């Protein structure tokens, strides 16, 4: 008689600390055994020659996020979570955005309506605070943190979301007092608007000028200022989507002073460069994101930071705007000036394959570090560990059986998002998810999708240990 619901047999298991041969037993959606020669399962998955990894946790992606400029995100929780699952990600954390004048509670309620009954995989919410009123600071945000929304993003740029330094300090004070993780988009808004006006006045409207409007110095300055504000408020922060050397240097400097400054980067800063924005015609818009991709030397600095430990997490920053679409990149036609092109690029499905291929296969990071960056640390960063992000007894059986040798040329027709392009078109990778399980249910198996819509559950998050100030940790 079968002892387990499912046994994944003969695989090589990898966690953030170890790589070892073992079978893995699942019952009731949880991992219940890890060992040699486990008894039979009702379902048996043969993982010989394959890696058995914790399902990816994408700690930064945007699904069905309302915008204020007439653009529309092409992926909702249905298509976004489907694409994530195909790519080996079993938990996503998109953003409930507050518009100015809106209550944060209403923003969260609206986002639940958008997610309810649609997701194939489990999900939590970050908050985006754009209007830190007294009511929000004193009541709404602390109450939401208590309810399991334990991380929020602060923007230092974008007209409809940016906060001034005093507002940022007020929010960091809440993060410190109530134990939340503050994520910071670090670019200097005034520098960008000054450079943008200058470029437009000179007639430079093409996509390539997006990069010229947000050079590294813009990010470096804001990164340093964010670090200084974290020092004043005495609280850990996470700098999101770090793009290159000068920001890495600031973070490394702060970490060297003993500060808890965490950093996230994304595949776009590992494999794209500013040159991709120079593609003919309007094509460069496909790679418009902020901060912009830099150059090869900056890519190398990102890899150094991934290998050395400056970075804790790799997220996709999946921001799904269609290309040939008046609600997407071409919001003002195929000559949309760069400053009107919606920022962000898709990548929720390609995050693990790019990090694995460019990182592990090319010898830049170890397999354990891959697991740590893509699953374990995001779960820890946002209060989902050890339920998510690891292979351990009692953890949710969110698992990827990964074929480390399969060669794939990435092309958009292969992907399952609702975007009409991928910025990684033609990129050859080695390694691809083969079978993906969420709470023990097979979602994807060798090219077949078997998940049911709406099976994904909302995850209230614990207060993350990583958000504890140094003295309290
Ligand atoms: O360009 C980007 N990164 N767009 C998505 C929104 C954000 O700032 O993360
Ligand atoms: Zn951002
Ligand atoms: Zn983002």
Coordinates of C-alpha atoms and ligand atoms in Angstrom, one line a residue:
X1 CA 0.0 0.0 0.0
X2 CA 1.3 3.5 -0.8
X3 CA 2.6 5.4 2.1
X4 CA 2.8 8.8 0.5
X5 CA 0.6 10.8 -1.9
X6 CA 3.6 11.4 -4.1
X7 CA 7.2 10.4 -4.1
X8 CA 9.8 12.2 -6.2
X9 CA 12.4 9.5 -6.6
X10 CA 16.1 9.4 -7.5
X11 CA 16.6 13.1 -7.9
X12 CA 19.4 15.5 -6.7
X13 CA 17.9 17.8 -4.1
X14 CA 19.2 21.3 -3.7
X15 CA 18.5 23.8 -0.9
X16 CA 20.2 27.0 -0.1
X17 CA 22.8 25.1 1.9
X18 CA 23.1 21.5 0.5
X19 CA 23.0 19.4 -2.6
X20 CA 22.4 15.7 -2.0
X21 CA 20.8 12.6 -3.6
X22 CA 17.5 11.6 -2.0
X23 CA 13.8 10.7 -2.5
X24 CA 11.2 13.2 -1.4
X25 CA 7.8 12.2 0.0
X26 CA 4.7 14.3 -0.1
X27 CA 1.4 13.8 1.8
X28 CA -1.4 16.3 2.3
X29 CA 0.4 18.9 0.2
X30 CA 3.4 19.0 2.5
X31 CA 6.9 17.6 2.4
X32 CA 6.8 14.7 4.9
X33 CA 9.9 12.7 4.2
X34 CA 13.4 13.2 2.7
X35 CA 15.5 10.1 2.6
X36 CA 16.9 7.1 0.7
X37 CA 14.6 4.4 -0.8
X38 CA 11.3 5.9 0.5
X39 CA 8.2 3.6 0.4
X40 CA 5.8 3.9 -2.5
X41 CA 3.7 6.9 -3.4
X42 CA 0.3 6.8 -5.0
X43 CA 2.0 8.9 -7.6
X44 CA 5.7 8.4 -8.5
X45 CA 7.8 11.0 -10.2
X46 CA 11.1 9.8 -11.6
X47 CA 13.7 12.5 -11.2
X48 CA 16.8 10.6 -12.2
X49 CA 19.3 12.9 -13.8
X50 CA 17.2 15.9 -12.7
X51 CA 17.4 18.5 -9.9
X52 CA 14.7 18.7 -7.3
X53 CA 14.4 22.4 -6.2
X54 CA 12.1 24.5 -4.0
X55 CA 9.6 26.2 -6.3
X56 CA 10.7 29.7 -7.2
X57 CA 9.4 32.6 -5.1
X58 CA 9.2 35.8 -7.2
X59 CA 9.3 38.6 -4.7
X60 CA 8.7 41.3 -7.2
X61 CA 6.3 41.1 -10.1
X62 CA 3.3 43.2 -11.3
X63 CA 0.0 41.5 -12.3
X64 CA -3.1 43.5 -13.2
X65 CA -1.8 46.5 -11.4
X66 CA -4.0 49.6 -12.2
X67 CA -2.1 52.5 -13.8
X68 CA -2.9 56.2 -14.1
X69 CA -1.9 56.9 -17.7
X70 CA -4.2 54.8 -19.8
X71 CA -1.9 51.8 -20.1
X72 CA -3.0 48.4 -19.1
X73 CA -0.9 45.5 -17.8
X74 CA -1.5 42.5 -20.1
X75 CA -1.2 39.9 -17.4
X76 CA -3.8 39.4 -14.8
X77 CA -3.6 36.8 -12.0
X78 CA -4.7 34.1 -14.5
X79 CA -2.1 34.6 -17.2
X80 CA 0.6 35.9 -14.9
X81 CA 0.4 33.0 -12.5
X82 CA 0.1 30.6 -15.4
X83 CA 3.3 32.0 -16.9
X84 CA 5.0 31.9 -13.5
X85 CA 4.1 28.2 -13.0
X86 CA 5.4 27.2 -16.4
X87 CA 8.7 28.9 -15.4
X88 CA 9.0 27.0 -12.2
X89 CA 7.8 29.8 -9.9
X90 CA 5.2 28.6 -7.3
X91 CA 4.7 31.8 -5.2
X92 CA 4.4 35.4 -6.5
X93 CA 4.2 38.6 -4.6
X94 CA 2.7 41.4 -6.7
X95 CA 1.7 44.9 -5.5
X96 CA -1.5 46.4 -4.2
X97 CA -1.0 50.0 -5.3
X98 CA -2.5 53.0 -3.5
X99 CA -3.3 56.0 -5.7
X100 CA -3.1 59.4 -4.2
X101 CA -6.3 60.1 -2.4
X102 CA -7.2 56.5 -2.1
X103 CA -7.3 54.6 1.2
X104 CA -4.7 51.8 1.5
X105 CA -7.5 49.5 2.7
X106 CA -9.5 50.2 -0.5
X107 CA -6.4 49.5 -2.6
X108 CA -5.9 46.2 -0.9
X109 CA -9.6 45.3 -1.3
X110 CA -9.5 46.1 -5.0
X111 CA -6.5 44.0 -5.5
X112 CA -8.1 41.0 -3.8
X113 CA -11.0 41.4 -6.2
X114 CA -8.5 41.2 -9.1
X115 CA -6.8 38.1 -7.7
X116 CA -9.7 36.2 -6.3
X117 CA -10.4 32.9 -8.0
X118 CA -7.9 33.4 -10.7
X119 CA -4.4 32.4 -9.6
X120 CA -2.9 29.0 -10.3
X121 CA -0.2 29.5 -7.6
X122 CA -0.1 30.9 -4.1
X123 CA 0.4 34.6 -3.8
X124 CA 1.0 37.4 -1.2
X125 CA 0.7 41.1 -1.6
X126 CA 3.2 43.9 -1.2
X127 CA 1.7 47.4 -0.7
X128 CA 2.7 50.5 -2.7
X129 CA 2.3 53.6 -0.6
X130 CA 1.9 56.8 -2.6
X131 CA -0.1 58.9 -0.2
X132 CA 1.3 58.6 3.3
X133 CA -1.4 60.6 5.2
X134 CA -1.6 60.8 8.9
X135 CA -4.4 58.3 8.9
X136 CA -2.2 55.9 6.8
X137 CA 0.9 56.3 9.0
X138 CA -1.0 56.1 12.3
X139 CA -3.7 53.6 11.6
X140 CA -4.1 52.0 8.2
X141 CA -0.6 50.8 7.5
X142 CA 0.1 49.4 11.0
X143 CA -3.3 47.5 10.8
X144 CA -2.5 46.1 7.4
X145 CA 1.0 45.0 8.6
X146 CA -0.8 43.1 11.4
X147 CA -3.1 41.5 8.9
X148 CA -0.2 40.0 6.9
X149 CA 0.8 42.7 4.4
X150 CA 4.2 43.0 5.9
X151 CA 6.2 44.7 3.1
X152 CA 5.6 47.9 1.2
X153 CA 7.3 49.7 -1.7
X154 CA 8.4 53.3 -1.6
X155 CA 9.1 55.1 -4.9
X156 CA 11.6 57.9 -5.1
X157 CA 10.6 58.6 -8.7
X158 CA 7.5 58.5 -11.0
X159 CA 5.2 61.6 -10.6
X160 CA 2.2 59.6 -9.4
X161 CA 4.0 57.6 -6.8
X162 CA 7.1 59.4 -5.7
X163 CA 7.6 60.5 -2.1
X164 CA 9.8 63.2 -0.6
X165 CA 12.5 62.3 1.8
X166 CA 10.5 63.4 4.8
X167 CA 7.6 61.1 3.8
X168 CA 10.1 58.2 3.2
X169 CA 11.5 58.8 6.7
X170 CA 8.0 58.7 8.2
X171 CA 7.3 55.4 6.4
X172 CA 10.6 53.9 7.5
X173 CA 9.7 54.8 11.0
X174 CA 6.5 52.7 10.7
X175 CA 8.6 49.8 9.2
X176 CA 10.9 49.9 12.2
X177 CA 8.1 50.1 14.8
X178 CA 5.8 47.5 13.3
X179 CA 8.4 45.2 11.8
X180 CA 7.7 45.5 8.0
X181 CA 10.1 45.3 5.2
X182 CA 10.5 48.5 3.2
X183 CA 11.4 48.1 -0.4
X184 CA 12.8 51.2 -2.2
X185 CA 12.8 52.2 -5.8
X186 CA 16.0 54.3 -5.8
X187 CA 16.2 56.9 -8.7
X188 CA 16.3 60.6 -8.3
X189 CA 13.1 62.1 -9.7
X190 CA 14.3 65.7 -10.2
X191 CA 17.5 64.5 -12.0
X192 CA 15.3 62.4 -14.3
X193 CA 12.9 65.1 -15.1
X194 CA 15.6 67.7 -15.7
X195 CA 17.5 65.3 -18.1
X196 CA 14.2 64.3 -19.8
X197 CA 13.3 67.9 -20.5
X198 CA 16.7 68.6 -21.9
X199 CA 16.6 65.5 -24.2
X200 CA 13.1 66.3 -25.4
X201 CA 14.1 70.0 -26.1
X202 CA 16.9 68.6 -28.2
X203 CA 14.4 66.5 -30.2
X204 CA 15.6 63.2 -28.7
X205 CA 12.4 61.2 -28.3
X206 CA 13.4 57.7 -29.4
X207 CA 13.5 54.7 -26.9
X208 CA 17.3 54.8 -26.6
X209 CA 17.0 58.2 -24.8
X210 CA 15.2 56.5 -21.9
X211 CA 18.6 55.3 -20.8
X212 CA 20.2 58.7 -21.2
X213 CA 17.4 60.2 -19.0
X214 CA 18.3 57.8 -16.1
X215 CA 22.1 57.3 -16.1
X216 CA 23.8 55.4 -13.3
X217 CA 24.5 58.6 -11.3
X218 CA 20.7 59.0 -10.9
X219 CA 20.5 55.6 -9.3
X220 CA 23.7 55.9 -7.3
X221 CA 22.6 59.2 -5.7
X222 CA 19.2 57.8 -4.8
X223 CA 20.7 54.6 -3.5
X224 CA 23.0 56.5 -1.2
X225 CA 20.1 58.7 0.0
X226 CA 17.9 55.7 0.7
X227 CA 20.8 54.1 2.7
X228 CA 21.2 57.4 4.7
X229 CA 17.5 57.5 5.4
X230 CA 17.6 53.9 6.6
X231 CA 20.5 54.9 8.9
X232 CA 18.5 57.8 10.3
X233 CA 15.4 55.7 10.9
X234 CA 17.6 52.7 12.1
X235 CA 15.8 50.1 10.0
X236 CA 16.7 47.5 7.4
X237 CA 15.6 48.3 3.8
X238 CA 15.7 46.4 0.5
X239 CA 16.9 48.3 -2.6
X240 CA 15.0 46.8 -5.5
X241 CA 16.0 46.3 -9.1
X242 CA 19.7 47.3 -8.7
X243 CA 21.2 47.8 -12.2
X244 CA 24.9 48.3 -11.9
X245 CA 28.2 48.9 -10.3
X246 CA 27.8 52.3 -8.7
X247 CA 24.6 51.3 -6.8
X248 CA 26.3 48.0 -5.9
X249 CA 29.2 50.0 -4.4
X250 CA 26.9 52.1 -2.3
X251 CA 25.2 49.0 -0.9
X252 CA 28.4 47.2 -0.3
X253 CA 29.7 50.2 1.5
X254 CA 26.7 50.3 3.8
X255 CA 26.8 46.5 4.4
X256 CA 30.5 46.9 5.3
X257 CA 29.5 49.4 8.0
X258 CA 27.2 46.8 9.5
X259 CA 24.0 48.1 8.2
X260 CA 21.2 45.8 7.1
X261 CA 20.8 47.1 3.6
X262 CA 19.5 44.3 1.3
X263 CA 19.5 44.3 -2.4
X264 CA 17.6 42.8 -5.3
X265 CA 18.5 42.5 -8.9
X266 CA 16.8 41.0 -11.9
X267 CA 17.7 39.0 -15.1
X268 CA 17.4 42.2 -17.3
X269 CA 20.5 43.5 -15.6
X270 CA 22.4 40.3 -16.2
X271 CA 21.8 39.8 -19.9
X272 CA 20.4 43.0 -21.4
X273 CA 22.4 46.2 -22.1
X274 CA 21.5 49.8 -23.0
X275 CA 22.4 48.7 -26.6
X276 CA 19.1 46.8 -26.6
X277 CA 17.3 50.1 -26.4
X278 CA 19.0 51.1 -29.7
X279 CA 17.2 48.5 -31.7
X280 CA 15.8 49.8 -35.1
X281 CA 12.6 51.8 -35.2
X282 CA 10.6 51.6 -32.0
X283 CA 11.8 48.1 -31.1
X284 CA 14.0 49.5 -28.3
X285 CA 10.9 50.2 -26.3
X286 CA 10.7 46.4 -25.6
X287 CA 13.6 46.9 -23.2
X288 CA 12.4 50.1 -21.5
X289 CA 12.4 49.5 -17.8
X290 CA 13.7 51.5 -14.9
X291 CA 16.5 51.6 -14.0
X292 CA 17.5 50.8 -17.5
X293 CA 19.9 48.0 -18.5
X294 CA 23.5 49.3 -18.5
X295 CA 26.6 47.9 -20.2
X296 CA 28.7 44.8 -20.0
X297 CA 30.9 46.1 -17.3
X298 CA 27.8 46.8 -15.1
X299 CA 26.6 43.3 -15.9
X300 CA 29.9 42.0 -14.5
X301 CA 29.4 44.1 -11.4
X302 CA 25.9 42.6 -10.9
X303 CA 27.4 39.1 -11.2
X304 CA 30.1 39.9 -8.7
X305 CA 27.5 41.1 -6.3
X306 CA 25.4 37.9 -6.8
X307 CA 28.4 35.7 -6.2
X308 CA 29.8 37.7 -3.2
X309 CA 26.6 38.1 -1.3
X310 CA 25.8 41.8 -1.8
X311 CA 22.5 40.7 -3.3
X312 CA 20.0 38.6 -1.4
X313 CA 17.3 38.1 -4.0
X314 CA 16.7 37.9 -7.7
X315 CA 13.2 38.8 -8.9
X316 CA 11.7 39.2 -12.3
X317 CA 10.1 42.7 -11.9
X318 CA 7.7 41.3 -14.5
X319 CA 5.8 44.4 -15.8
X320 CA 3.7 43.1 -18.6
X321 CA 3.0 45.8 -21.2
X322 CA 2.3 44.7 -24.7
X323 CA 4.5 46.2 -27.5
X324 CA 2.2 46.7 -30.5
X325 CA -0.7 48.0 -28.4
X326 CA -2.1 51.5 -27.8
X327 CA -2.6 50.4 -24.1
X328 CA 1.0 49.2 -24.0
X329 CA 4.4 50.4 -25.2
X330 CA 2.8 52.2 -28.1
X331 CA 0.5 54.3 -26.0
X332 CA 1.0 57.2 -28.4
X333 CA 1.7 55.2 -31.5
X334 CA 4.9 53.8 -32.9
X335 CA 6.7 57.1 -32.2
X336 CA 5.7 57.4 -28.6
X337 CA 8.3 59.6 -26.9
X338 CA 10.5 57.6 -24.5
X339 CA 9.1 59.4 -21.5
X340 CA 5.5 58.2 -22.3
X341 CA 6.5 54.6 -22.9
X342 CA 5.3 52.5 -19.9
X343 CA 8.2 51.3 -17.9
X344 CA 8.8 47.6 -17.3
X345 CA 9.4 44.4 -19.2
X346 CA 8.0 40.8 -18.9
X347 CA 10.1 38.0 -17.4
X348 CA 8.2 36.0 -14.7
X349 CA 8.6 32.8 -16.8
X350 CA 12.2 33.3 -17.8
X351 CA 13.6 34.3 -14.4
X352 CA 14.7 30.9 -13.2
X353 CA 16.0 29.6 -16.6
X354 CA 18.1 32.8 -17.1
X355 CA 19.6 32.8 -13.6
X356 CA 20.3 29.1 -13.8
X357 CA 21.8 29.1 -17.2
X358 CA 23.8 32.3 -17.0
X359 CA 24.6 31.8 -13.3
X360 CA 25.0 28.1 -12.4
X361 CA 25.8 26.7 -15.8
X362 CA 28.4 29.4 -16.6
X363 CA 30.0 28.8 -13.2
X364 CA 29.2 32.3 -11.8
X365 CA 27.2 31.1 -8.8
X366 CA 26.7 27.7 -7.1
X367 CA 23.5 25.7 -7.2
X368 CA 22.9 26.5 -3.6
X369 CA 23.2 30.2 -4.2
X370 CA 20.7 29.9 -7.1
X371 CA 18.2 28.4 -4.7
X372 CA 18.9 31.0 -2.1
X373 CA 18.5 33.9 -4.5
X374 CA 15.4 32.6 -6.3
X375 CA 13.4 30.9 -3.6
X376 CA 14.8 30.8 0.0
X377 CA 15.8 34.4 0.5
X378 CA 12.6 35.9 -1.1
X379 CA 10.6 33.7 1.2
X380 CA 12.6 34.9 4.2
X381 CA 12.6 38.5 3.1
X382 CA 8.8 38.6 3.1
X383 CA 7.8 36.4 6.0
X384 CA 6.9 33.2 4.1
X385 CA 9.7 31.0 5.3
X386 CA 9.9 28.0 6.0
X387 CA 6.4 27.4 4.5
X388 CA 7.8 28.5 1.2
X389 CA 11.3 28.6 -0.3
X390 CA 12.9 25.4 0.9
X391 CA 12.8 21.6 0.9
X392 CA 12.2 20.7 4.5
X393 CA 9.8 18.5 6.5
X394 CA 6.6 20.4 7.0
X395 CA 7.1 22.9 4.2
X396 CA 4.6 23.2 1.4
X397 CA 5.4 20.8 -1.3
X398 CA 6.2 23.5 -3.9
X399 CA 8.8 21.8 -6.0
X400 CA 10.4 22.1 -9.4
X401 CA 11.9 19.0 -11.1
X402 CA 14.5 20.8 -13.2
X403 CA 16.2 19.4 -16.2
X404 CA 19.7 20.9 -15.9
X405 CA 20.8 19.9 -19.4
X406 CA 17.8 20.8 -21.6
X407 CA 18.8 23.4 -24.2
X408 CA 16.1 26.0 -25.1
X409 CA 16.2 29.0 -27.3
X410 CA 13.8 31.5 -25.7
X411 CA 11.2 32.8 -28.0
X412 CA 7.9 34.4 -27.2
X413 CA 5.8 31.7 -28.7
X414 CA 7.2 29.3 -26.1
X415 CA 6.0 31.5 -23.2
X416 CA 2.6 31.6 -21.5
X417 CA 2.3 35.3 -20.5
X418 CA -0.1 37.5 -22.4
X419 CA 2.6 39.8 -23.7
X420 CA 3.3 40.0 -27.4
X421 CA 7.1 39.8 -27.0
X422 CA 9.9 38.8 -24.8
X423 CA 13.0 41.0 -24.3
X424 CA 15.0 37.7 -24.3
X425 CA 14.0 36.6 -27.8
X426 CA 16.7 34.3 -29.2
X427 CA 18.6 33.9 -25.9
X428 CA 19.9 30.3 -25.6
X429 CA 19.7 28.8 -22.2
X430 CA 20.6 25.4 -20.7
X431 CA 18.2 24.0 -18.1
X432 CA 14.5 24.2 -18.0
X433 CA 11.7 23.3 -15.5
X434 CA 10.2 19.9 -16.3
X435 CA 7.6 19.2 -13.6
X436 CA 6.2 21.9 -11.3
X437 CA 4.2 21.1 -8.1
X438 CA 2.4 23.4 -5.8
X439 CA 1.3 22.0 -2.4
X440 CA 1.8 18.6 -3.9
X441 CA -0.4 19.1 -7.0
X442 CA 1.3 18.8 -10.3
X443 CA 0.8 22.1 -12.2
X444 CA 3.1 21.4 -15.2
X445 CA 4.4 18.1 -16.4
X446 CA 6.7 17.7 -19.4
X447 CA 4.9 20.3 -21.5
X448 CA 1.4 19.7 -20.1
X449 CA -0.5 22.2 -18.0
X450 CA -2.8 20.6 -15.5
X451 CA -3.6 23.2 -12.8
X452 CA -7.1 24.5 -12.1
X453 CA -7.8 28.2 -12.2
X454 CA -8.2 29.7 -8.8
X455 CA -6.5 27.0 -6.8
X456 CA -3.8 29.4 -5.7
X457 CA -4.3 30.7 -2.2
X458 CA -3.6 34.1 -0.7
X459 CA -0.8 34.0 1.8
X460 CA -0.8 36.4 4.8
X461 CA 2.9 37.1 5.6
X462 CA 4.6 36.9 8.9
X463 CA 6.8 39.8 10.1
X464 CA 10.1 39.0 8.4
X465 CA 13.1 38.4 10.7
X466 CA 15.2 40.2 8.1
X467 CA 13.2 43.4 8.8
X468 CA 14.3 43.4 12.5
X469 CA 16.6 46.3 13.3
X470 CA 20.2 45.2 14.1
X471 CA 19.9 45.5 17.9
X472 CA 16.7 43.4 17.9
X473 CA 17.9 40.6 15.5
Ligands
LIG1 O1 10.5 49.7 -15.1 C1 10.0 49.1 -14.2 N1 10.8 48.6 -13.3 N2 8.7 49.0 -14.0 C2 8.0 48.3 -13.1 C3 7.7 49.2 -11.9 C4 8.8 49.3 -11.0 O2 9.3 50.4 -10.8 O3 9.3 48.3 -10.4
LIG2 ZN1 10.5 50.0 -9.1
LIG3 ZN1 8.6 46.5 -10.3

